[in-house]
Amino acid sequence: MGILSVEDIIAADDLGEAEIEMPEWGGSIKIRGLGYGEFVTLRESAQVGGQQDERIFGRLLLAAAFVDPVLDEDQADALFNKSSAAVDRITTEIVRLSAIGGNAFVESEATFPG
């Protein structure tokens, strides 16, 4: 392998999509990985009084990652009333596709009560 150019790096498609079976809901969904900058923007947008609001962060994370169906922020917020196991499966896959921090990232950055 040779040294990549800046153009090569920028053009590389390194964020995937995945279809996740959701037996709790009777079907599947499609989500996508998020870029590092998207995570930074989500964290910044979830700041309230100098602290990260976990509900805002979770809502923004889910809304940004859902591909099919597409969720708006209010619909993503409604997932806080769904199965913790189901939402954990989704967030774990978002983190895997995004290659940011593993489960520790999900546990420290977003709380999804069932």
Short mmCIF file of N, CA, C and O in Angstrom, two decimals:
data_model
loop_
_atom_site.label_atom_id
_atom_site.label_comp_id
_atom_site.label_asym_id
_atom_site.label_seq_id
_atom_site.Cartn_x
_atom_site.Cartn_y
_atom_site.Cartn_z
N MET A 1 0.84 -1.19 0.00
CA MET A 1 0.00 0.00 0.00
C MET A 1 0.88 1.24 0.00
O MET A 1 1.88 1.29 0.69
N GLY A 2 0.43 2.23 -0.72
CA GLY A 2 1.17 3.47 -0.78
C GLY A 2 0.57 4.53 0.14
O GLY A 2 -0.45 4.31 0.79
N ILE A 3 1.23 5.65 0.17
CA ILE A 3 0.76 6.79 0.97
C ILE A 3 -0.46 7.40 0.28
O ILE A 3 -0.46 7.63 -0.93
N LEU A 4 -1.49 7.64 1.04
CA LEU A 4 -2.71 8.23 0.52
C LEU A 4 -2.58 9.73 0.35
O LEU A 4 -1.92 10.40 1.16
N SER A 5 -3.25 10.25 -0.64
CA SER A 5 -3.34 11.70 -0.78
C SER A 5 -4.51 12.19 0.07
O SER A 5 -5.38 11.39 0.49
N VAL A 6 -4.57 13.47 0.31
CA VAL A 6 -5.71 14.04 1.03
C VAL A 6 -7.00 13.74 0.28
O VAL A 6 -8.01 13.38 0.88
N GLU A 7 -6.96 13.84 -1.03
CA GLU A 7 -8.14 13.56 -1.85
C GLU A 7 -8.59 12.11 -1.68
O GLU A 7 -9.79 11.82 -1.63
N ASP A 8 -7.63 11.16 -1.62
CA ASP A 8 -7.96 9.76 -1.41
C ASP A 8 -8.68 9.56 -0.07
O ASP A 8 -9.67 8.82 0.01
N ILE A 9 -8.17 10.20 0.95
CA ILE A 9 -8.74 10.06 2.29
C ILE A 9 -10.16 10.62 2.31
O ILE A 9 -11.10 9.98 2.80
N ILE A 10 -10.33 11.82 1.78
CA ILE A 10 -11.64 12.45 1.80
C ILE A 10 -12.65 11.66 0.96
O ILE A 10 -13.82 11.55 1.33
N ALA A 11 -12.21 11.07 -0.13
CA ALA A 11 -13.10 10.32 -1.02
C ALA A 11 -13.44 8.93 -0.51
O ALA A 11 -14.41 8.32 -0.97
N ALA A 12 -12.68 8.41 0.44
CA ALA A 12 -12.90 7.04 0.93
C ALA A 12 -14.26 6.94 1.63
O ALA A 12 -14.61 7.76 2.47
N ASP A 13 -15.02 5.93 1.27
CA ASP A 13 -16.31 5.66 1.90
C ASP A 13 -16.06 4.74 3.08
O ASP A 13 -16.03 3.52 2.94
N ASP A 14 -15.83 5.33 4.25
CA ASP A 14 -15.46 4.53 5.41
C ASP A 14 -16.54 4.44 6.49
O ASP A 14 -16.31 3.92 7.57
N LEU A 15 -17.72 4.94 6.18
CA LEU A 15 -18.85 4.84 7.11
C LEU A 15 -19.92 3.97 6.46
O LEU A 15 -20.47 4.33 5.42
N GLY A 16 -20.17 2.84 7.05
CA GLY A 16 -21.09 1.90 6.45
C GLY A 16 -22.52 2.07 6.92
O GLY A 16 -22.85 2.92 7.75
N GLU A 17 -23.36 1.23 6.37
CA GLU A 17 -24.75 1.11 6.78
C GLU A 17 -24.99 -0.34 7.19
O GLU A 17 -24.26 -1.24 6.77
N ALA A 18 -26.01 -0.55 8.00
CA ALA A 18 -26.35 -1.91 8.41
C ALA A 18 -27.86 -2.02 8.59
O ALA A 18 -28.51 -1.08 9.05
N GLU A 19 -28.36 -3.18 8.23
CA GLU A 19 -29.75 -3.50 8.52
C GLU A 19 -29.74 -4.32 9.79
O GLU A 19 -28.98 -5.29 9.93
N ILE A 20 -30.57 -3.93 10.74
CA ILE A 20 -30.63 -4.60 12.04
C ILE A 20 -32.01 -5.22 12.22
O ILE A 20 -33.02 -4.54 12.09
N GLU A 21 -32.02 -6.50 12.52
CA GLU A 21 -33.27 -7.19 12.84
C GLU A 21 -33.75 -6.71 14.21
O GLU A 21 -32.98 -6.67 15.18
N MET A 22 -35.02 -6.35 14.29
CA MET A 22 -35.61 -5.86 15.53
C MET A 22 -36.81 -6.76 15.87
O MET A 22 -37.96 -6.42 15.58
N PRO A 23 -36.54 -7.93 16.47
CA PRO A 23 -37.64 -8.85 16.77
C PRO A 23 -38.70 -8.25 17.68
O PRO A 23 -39.88 -8.59 17.58
N GLU A 24 -38.29 -7.32 18.55
CA GLU A 24 -39.25 -6.67 19.45
C GLU A 24 -40.29 -5.87 18.66
O GLU A 24 -41.41 -5.66 19.13
N TRP A 25 -39.90 -5.43 17.47
CA TRP A 25 -40.77 -4.57 16.67
C TRP A 25 -41.30 -5.29 15.43
O TRP A 25 -42.05 -4.71 14.65
N GLY A 26 -40.89 -6.52 15.21
CA GLY A 26 -41.43 -7.32 14.12
C GLY A 26 -40.86 -7.00 12.75
O GLY A 26 -41.55 -7.14 11.75
N GLY A 27 -39.62 -6.57 12.68
CA GLY A 27 -39.02 -6.28 11.38
C GLY A 27 -37.59 -5.82 11.53
O GLY A 27 -36.90 -6.20 12.48
N SER A 28 -37.13 -5.02 10.58
CA SER A 28 -35.75 -4.54 10.64
C SER A 28 -35.71 -3.05 10.33
O SER A 28 -36.69 -2.47 9.84
N ILE A 29 -34.58 -2.44 10.64
CA ILE A 29 -34.32 -1.03 10.35
C ILE A 29 -32.96 -0.93 9.68
O ILE A 29 -32.17 -1.88 9.73
N LYS A 30 -32.70 0.19 9.06
CA LYS A 30 -31.38 0.44 8.48
C LYS A 30 -30.81 1.70 9.13
O LYS A 30 -31.51 2.71 9.25
N ILE A 31 -29.55 1.59 9.58
CA ILE A 31 -28.87 2.73 10.18
C ILE A 31 -27.53 2.94 9.48
O ILE A 31 -27.09 2.09 8.71
N ARG A 32 -26.91 4.06 9.77
CA ARG A 32 -25.61 4.38 9.18
C ARG A 32 -24.63 4.80 10.26
O ARG A 32 -25.03 5.25 11.34
N GLY A 33 -23.36 4.65 9.95
CA GLY A 33 -22.31 5.15 10.83
C GLY A 33 -22.22 6.66 10.69
O GLY A 33 -22.55 7.22 9.65
N LEU A 34 -21.76 7.29 11.74
CA LEU A 34 -21.61 8.74 11.75
C LEU A 34 -20.13 9.11 11.76
O LEU A 34 -19.33 8.43 12.39
N GLY A 35 -19.80 10.19 11.11
CA GLY A 35 -18.44 10.68 11.11
C GLY A 35 -18.09 11.32 12.45
O GLY A 35 -18.97 11.73 13.21
N TYR A 36 -16.80 11.42 12.70
CA TYR A 36 -16.33 12.00 13.97
C TYR A 36 -16.90 13.40 14.17
O TYR A 36 -17.36 13.76 15.26
N GLY A 37 -16.90 14.19 13.12
CA GLY A 37 -17.43 15.55 13.20
C GLY A 37 -18.90 15.58 13.58
O GLY A 37 -19.36 16.47 14.30
N GLU A 38 -19.65 14.59 13.08
CA GLU A 38 -21.07 14.51 13.45
C GLU A 38 -21.22 14.25 14.95
O GLU A 38 -22.08 14.84 15.60
N PHE A 39 -20.38 13.34 15.50
CA PHE A 39 -20.44 13.09 16.94
C PHE A 39 -20.10 14.35 17.73
O PHE A 39 -20.75 14.66 18.73
N VAL A 40 -19.10 15.08 17.30
CA VAL A 40 -18.72 16.31 17.99
C VAL A 40 -19.88 17.30 17.95
O VAL A 40 -20.23 17.91 18.97
N THR A 41 -20.50 17.44 16.80
CA THR A 41 -21.63 18.35 16.66
C THR A 41 -22.79 17.92 17.54
O THR A 41 -23.43 18.75 18.20
N LEU A 42 -23.06 16.61 17.59
CA LEU A 42 -24.13 16.10 18.46
C LEU A 42 -23.85 16.43 19.92
O LEU A 42 -24.75 16.88 20.65
N ARG A 43 -22.62 16.19 20.35
CA ARG A 43 -22.26 16.49 21.74
C ARG A 43 -22.43 17.98 22.04
O ARG A 43 -22.96 18.36 23.08
N GLU A 44 -21.96 18.83 21.13
CA GLU A 44 -22.08 20.27 21.33
C GLU A 44 -23.54 20.69 21.38
O GLU A 44 -23.93 21.54 22.19
N SER A 45 -24.37 20.11 20.52
CA SER A 45 -25.79 20.45 20.47
C SER A 45 -26.55 19.96 21.69
O SER A 45 -27.64 20.46 21.97
N ALA A 46 -26.00 19.00 22.40
CA ALA A 46 -26.67 18.43 23.57
C ALA A 46 -26.26 19.10 24.88
O ALA A 46 -26.65 18.65 25.94
N GLN A 47 -25.49 20.18 24.78
CA GLN A 47 -25.04 20.88 25.99
C GLN A 47 -26.15 21.77 26.55
O GLN A 47 -26.75 22.56 25.82
N VAL A 48 -26.41 21.61 27.83
CA VAL A 48 -27.38 22.44 28.53
C VAL A 48 -26.72 22.87 29.83
O VAL A 48 -26.37 22.03 30.65
N GLY A 49 -26.50 24.16 30.00
CA GLY A 49 -25.87 24.65 31.22
C GLY A 49 -24.48 24.09 31.45
O GLY A 49 -24.10 23.83 32.58
N GLY A 50 -23.74 23.86 30.37
CA GLY A 50 -22.38 23.35 30.48
C GLY A 50 -22.29 21.86 30.71
O GLY A 50 -21.20 21.32 30.85
N GLN A 51 -23.40 21.17 30.72
CA GLN A 51 -23.45 19.72 30.91
C GLN A 51 -24.13 19.08 29.71
O GLN A 51 -25.04 19.66 29.12
N GLN A 52 -23.69 17.87 29.37
CA GLN A 52 -24.34 17.16 28.28
C GLN A 52 -25.67 16.59 28.76
O GLN A 52 -25.71 15.85 29.74
N ASP A 53 -26.74 16.93 28.08
CA ASP A 53 -28.06 16.38 28.36
C ASP A 53 -28.16 15.05 27.61
O ASP A 53 -28.16 15.02 26.37
N GLU A 54 -28.24 13.96 28.36
CA GLU A 54 -28.22 12.62 27.76
C GLU A 54 -29.42 12.36 26.86
O GLU A 54 -29.30 11.68 25.85
N ARG A 55 -30.56 12.88 27.23
CA ARG A 55 -31.75 12.67 26.40
C ARG A 55 -31.61 13.40 25.07
O ARG A 55 -31.93 12.85 24.01
N ILE A 56 -31.12 14.63 25.10
CA ILE A 56 -30.92 15.37 23.86
C ILE A 56 -29.89 14.65 23.00
O ILE A 56 -30.10 14.46 21.80
N PHE A 57 -28.77 14.23 23.61
CA PHE A 57 -27.74 13.52 22.86
C PHE A 57 -28.30 12.26 22.21
O PHE A 57 -28.10 12.00 21.02
N GLY A 58 -29.03 11.45 22.98
CA GLY A 58 -29.60 10.22 22.45
C GLY A 58 -30.57 10.47 21.31
O GLY A 58 -30.56 9.78 20.30
N ARG A 59 -31.41 11.48 21.48
CA ARG A 59 -32.38 11.83 20.44
C ARG A 59 -31.66 12.24 19.15
O ARG A 59 -32.00 11.78 18.06
N LEU A 60 -30.65 13.08 19.28
CA LEU A 60 -29.89 13.53 18.12
C LEU A 60 -29.13 12.38 17.46
O LEU A 60 -29.08 12.28 16.22
N LEU A 61 -28.54 11.51 18.27
CA LEU A 61 -27.80 10.36 17.75
C LEU A 61 -28.70 9.45 16.93
O LEU A 61 -28.38 9.09 15.79
N LEU A 62 -29.84 9.10 17.48
CA LEU A 62 -30.75 8.21 16.78
C LEU A 62 -31.31 8.86 15.52
O LEU A 62 -31.36 8.22 14.46
N ALA A 63 -31.71 10.11 15.60
CA ALA A 63 -32.25 10.80 14.42
C ALA A 63 -31.21 10.88 13.31
O ALA A 63 -31.54 10.71 12.13
N ALA A 64 -29.95 11.10 13.67
CA ALA A 64 -28.89 11.23 12.66
C ALA A 64 -28.56 9.89 12.01
O ALA A 64 -28.19 9.85 10.83
N ALA A 65 -28.68 8.80 12.74
CA ALA A 65 -28.22 7.51 12.24
C ALA A 65 -29.29 6.69 11.51
O ALA A 65 -28.94 5.83 10.71
N PHE A 66 -30.55 6.94 11.76
CA PHE A 66 -31.60 6.16 11.10
C PHE A 66 -31.66 6.52 9.62
O PHE A 66 -31.74 7.68 9.25
N VAL A 67 -31.61 5.50 8.78
CA VAL A 67 -31.69 5.66 7.33
C VAL A 67 -33.06 5.23 6.82
O VAL A 67 -33.67 5.90 6.00
N ASP A 68 -33.55 4.09 7.31
CA ASP A 68 -34.85 3.57 6.87
C ASP A 68 -35.47 2.80 8.01
O ASP A 68 -34.97 1.73 8.37
N PRO A 69 -36.48 3.34 8.66
CA PRO A 69 -37.13 4.59 8.32
C PRO A 69 -36.31 5.79 8.77
O PRO A 69 -35.46 5.67 9.65
N VAL A 70 -36.59 6.93 8.19
CA VAL A 70 -35.97 8.19 8.63
C VAL A 70 -36.76 8.67 9.84
O VAL A 70 -38.00 8.63 9.84
N LEU A 71 -36.04 9.09 10.89
CA LEU A 71 -36.70 9.61 12.10
C LEU A 71 -36.39 11.08 12.26
O LEU A 71 -35.25 11.50 12.07
N ASP A 72 -37.39 11.86 12.65
CA ASP A 72 -37.11 13.22 13.07
C ASP A 72 -36.77 13.16 14.57
O ASP A 72 -36.85 12.10 15.19
N GLU A 73 -36.40 14.28 15.15
CA GLU A 73 -35.96 14.27 16.55
C GLU A 73 -37.08 13.86 17.51
O GLU A 73 -36.82 13.16 18.50
N ASP A 74 -38.32 14.27 17.25
CA ASP A 74 -39.42 13.88 18.13
C ASP A 74 -39.67 12.38 18.06
O ASP A 74 -39.93 11.74 19.09
N GLN A 75 -39.60 11.82 16.86
CA GLN A 75 -39.77 10.37 16.72
C GLN A 75 -38.63 9.62 17.40
O GLN A 75 -38.85 8.60 18.05
N ALA A 76 -37.41 10.13 17.26
CA ALA A 76 -36.26 9.51 17.93
C ALA A 76 -36.45 9.57 19.44
O ALA A 76 -36.13 8.62 20.15
N ASP A 77 -36.97 10.68 19.94
CA ASP A 77 -37.20 10.82 21.38
C ASP A 77 -38.20 9.78 21.88
O ASP A 77 -38.09 9.29 23.00
N ALA A 78 -39.16 9.40 21.05
CA ALA A 78 -40.15 8.40 21.44
C ALA A 78 -39.51 7.04 21.70
O ALA A 78 -40.07 6.21 22.43
N LEU A 79 -38.31 6.79 21.14
CA LEU A 79 -37.63 5.52 21.38
C LEU A 79 -37.18 5.37 22.83
O LEU A 79 -36.88 4.26 23.27
N PHE A 80 -37.16 6.46 23.59
CA PHE A 80 -36.83 6.38 25.01
C PHE A 80 -37.89 5.59 25.79
O PHE A 80 -37.66 5.16 26.90
N ASN A 81 -39.07 5.42 25.18
CA ASN A 81 -40.14 4.66 25.82
C ASN A 81 -40.20 3.22 25.30
O ASN A 81 -41.14 2.50 25.64
N LYS A 82 -39.23 2.82 24.50
CA LYS A 82 -39.20 1.48 23.92
C LYS A 82 -38.20 0.61 24.70
O LYS A 82 -37.53 1.08 25.61
N SER A 83 -38.11 -0.63 24.31
CA SER A 83 -37.25 -1.61 24.97
C SER A 83 -35.80 -1.13 25.05
O SER A 83 -35.21 -0.75 24.03
N SER A 84 -35.24 -1.17 26.24
CA SER A 84 -33.83 -0.80 26.40
C SER A 84 -32.94 -1.73 25.59
O SER A 84 -31.95 -1.29 25.01
N ALA A 85 -33.29 -3.01 25.54
CA ALA A 85 -32.48 -3.97 24.77
C ALA A 85 -32.50 -3.61 23.29
O ALA A 85 -31.46 -3.67 22.62
N ALA A 86 -33.64 -3.22 22.77
CA ALA A 86 -33.75 -2.86 21.36
C ALA A 86 -32.93 -1.62 21.05
O ALA A 86 -32.15 -1.59 20.09
N VAL A 87 -33.08 -0.59 21.87
CA VAL A 87 -32.36 0.66 21.61
C VAL A 87 -30.86 0.48 21.83
O VAL A 87 -30.05 1.03 21.09
N ASP A 88 -30.49 -0.36 22.80
CA ASP A 88 -29.07 -0.64 23.01
C ASP A 88 -28.47 -1.34 21.79
O ASP A 88 -27.35 -1.05 21.39
N ARG A 89 -29.23 -2.25 21.19
CA ARG A 89 -28.76 -2.93 19.98
C ARG A 89 -28.48 -1.91 18.87
O ARG A 89 -27.48 -1.98 18.17
N ILE A 90 -29.37 -0.95 18.73
CA ILE A 90 -29.21 0.08 17.70
C ILE A 90 -28.00 0.95 17.98
O ILE A 90 -27.16 1.18 17.11
N THR A 91 -27.88 1.46 19.21
CA THR A 91 -26.77 2.36 19.53
C THR A 91 -25.43 1.64 19.46
O THR A 91 -24.44 2.22 19.02
N THR A 92 -25.41 0.38 19.86
CA THR A 92 -24.17 -0.40 19.76
C THR A 92 -23.74 -0.52 18.30
O THR A 92 -22.55 -0.39 17.98
N GLU A 93 -24.70 -0.73 17.41
CA GLU A 93 -24.38 -0.85 15.99
C GLU A 93 -23.96 0.49 15.40
O GLU A 93 -23.07 0.56 14.55
N ILE A 94 -24.58 1.57 15.84
CA ILE A 94 -24.17 2.91 15.39
C ILE A 94 -22.71 3.13 15.75
O ILE A 94 -21.90 3.58 14.92
N VAL A 95 -22.34 2.81 16.97
CA VAL A 95 -20.97 2.99 17.43
C VAL A 95 -20.02 2.08 16.64
O VAL A 95 -18.93 2.52 16.23
N ARG A 96 -20.42 0.84 16.38
CA ARG A 96 -19.57 -0.07 15.61
C ARG A 96 -19.33 0.47 14.21
O ARG A 96 -18.20 0.53 13.73
N LEU A 97 -20.39 0.89 13.55
CA LEU A 97 -20.26 1.43 12.19
C LEU A 97 -19.42 2.70 12.15
O LEU A 97 -18.72 2.97 11.19
N SER A 98 -19.51 3.47 13.21
CA SER A 98 -18.80 4.75 13.29
C SER A 98 -17.38 4.59 13.80
O SER A 98 -16.58 5.52 13.68
N ALA A 99 -17.07 3.43 14.39
CA ALA A 99 -15.75 3.13 14.93
C ALA A 99 -15.29 4.17 15.95
O ALA A 99 -14.15 4.61 15.94
N ILE A 100 -16.21 4.54 16.83
CA ILE A 100 -15.87 5.49 17.89
C ILE A 100 -16.12 4.84 19.24
O ILE A 100 -17.27 4.60 19.61
N GLY A 101 -15.07 4.49 19.94
CA GLY A 101 -15.09 4.17 21.34
C GLY A 101 -15.81 2.94 21.86
O GLY A 101 -15.82 2.71 23.03
N GLY A 102 -16.44 2.13 21.04
CA GLY A 102 -17.08 0.92 21.52
C GLY A 102 -18.21 1.18 22.49
O GLY A 102 -18.77 2.26 22.57
N ASN A 103 -18.61 0.13 23.25
CA ASN A 103 -19.73 0.24 24.17
C ASN A 103 -19.50 1.27 25.26
O ASN A 103 -20.45 1.84 25.76
N ALA A 104 -18.26 1.51 25.63
CA ALA A 104 -17.99 2.53 26.64
C ALA A 104 -18.49 3.89 26.18
O ALA A 104 -18.97 4.69 26.97
N PHE A 105 -18.40 4.15 24.88
CA PHE A 105 -18.90 5.42 24.34
C PHE A 105 -20.41 5.51 24.55
O PHE A 105 -20.91 6.51 25.04
N VAL A 106 -21.12 4.45 24.23
CA VAL A 106 -22.57 4.46 24.39
C VAL A 106 -22.93 4.63 25.85
O VAL A 106 -23.78 5.44 26.21
N GLU A 107 -22.26 3.88 26.72
CA GLU A 107 -22.58 3.94 28.15
C GLU A 107 -22.29 5.31 28.74
O GLU A 107 -23.02 5.80 29.58
N SER A 108 -21.23 5.96 28.29
CA SER A 108 -20.88 7.25 28.88
C SER A 108 -21.56 8.42 28.19
O SER A 108 -21.71 9.47 28.80
N GLU A 109 -21.97 8.26 26.95
CA GLU A 109 -22.52 9.38 26.20
C GLU A 109 -24.02 9.37 26.05
O GLU A 109 -24.61 10.38 25.74
N ALA A 110 -24.66 8.23 26.22
CA ALA A 110 -26.11 8.18 26.02
C ALA A 110 -26.74 7.16 26.96
O ALA A 110 -26.21 6.08 27.13
N THR A 111 -27.84 7.53 27.57
CA THR A 111 -28.57 6.65 28.45
C THR A 111 -29.94 6.45 27.85
O THR A 111 -30.62 7.41 27.51
N PHE A 112 -30.34 5.19 27.72
CA PHE A 112 -31.61 4.89 27.08
C PHE A 112 -32.45 4.06 28.03
O PHE A 112 -32.41 2.84 28.00
N PRO A 113 -33.23 4.71 28.90
CA PRO A 113 -34.07 3.94 29.83
C PRO A 113 -35.19 3.24 29.10
O PRO A 113 -35.71 3.75 28.12
N GLY A 114 -35.54 2.07 29.56
CA GLY A 114 -36.60 1.29 28.92
C GLY A 114 -37.94 1.53 29.55
O GLY A 114 -38.15 2.17 30.49
#
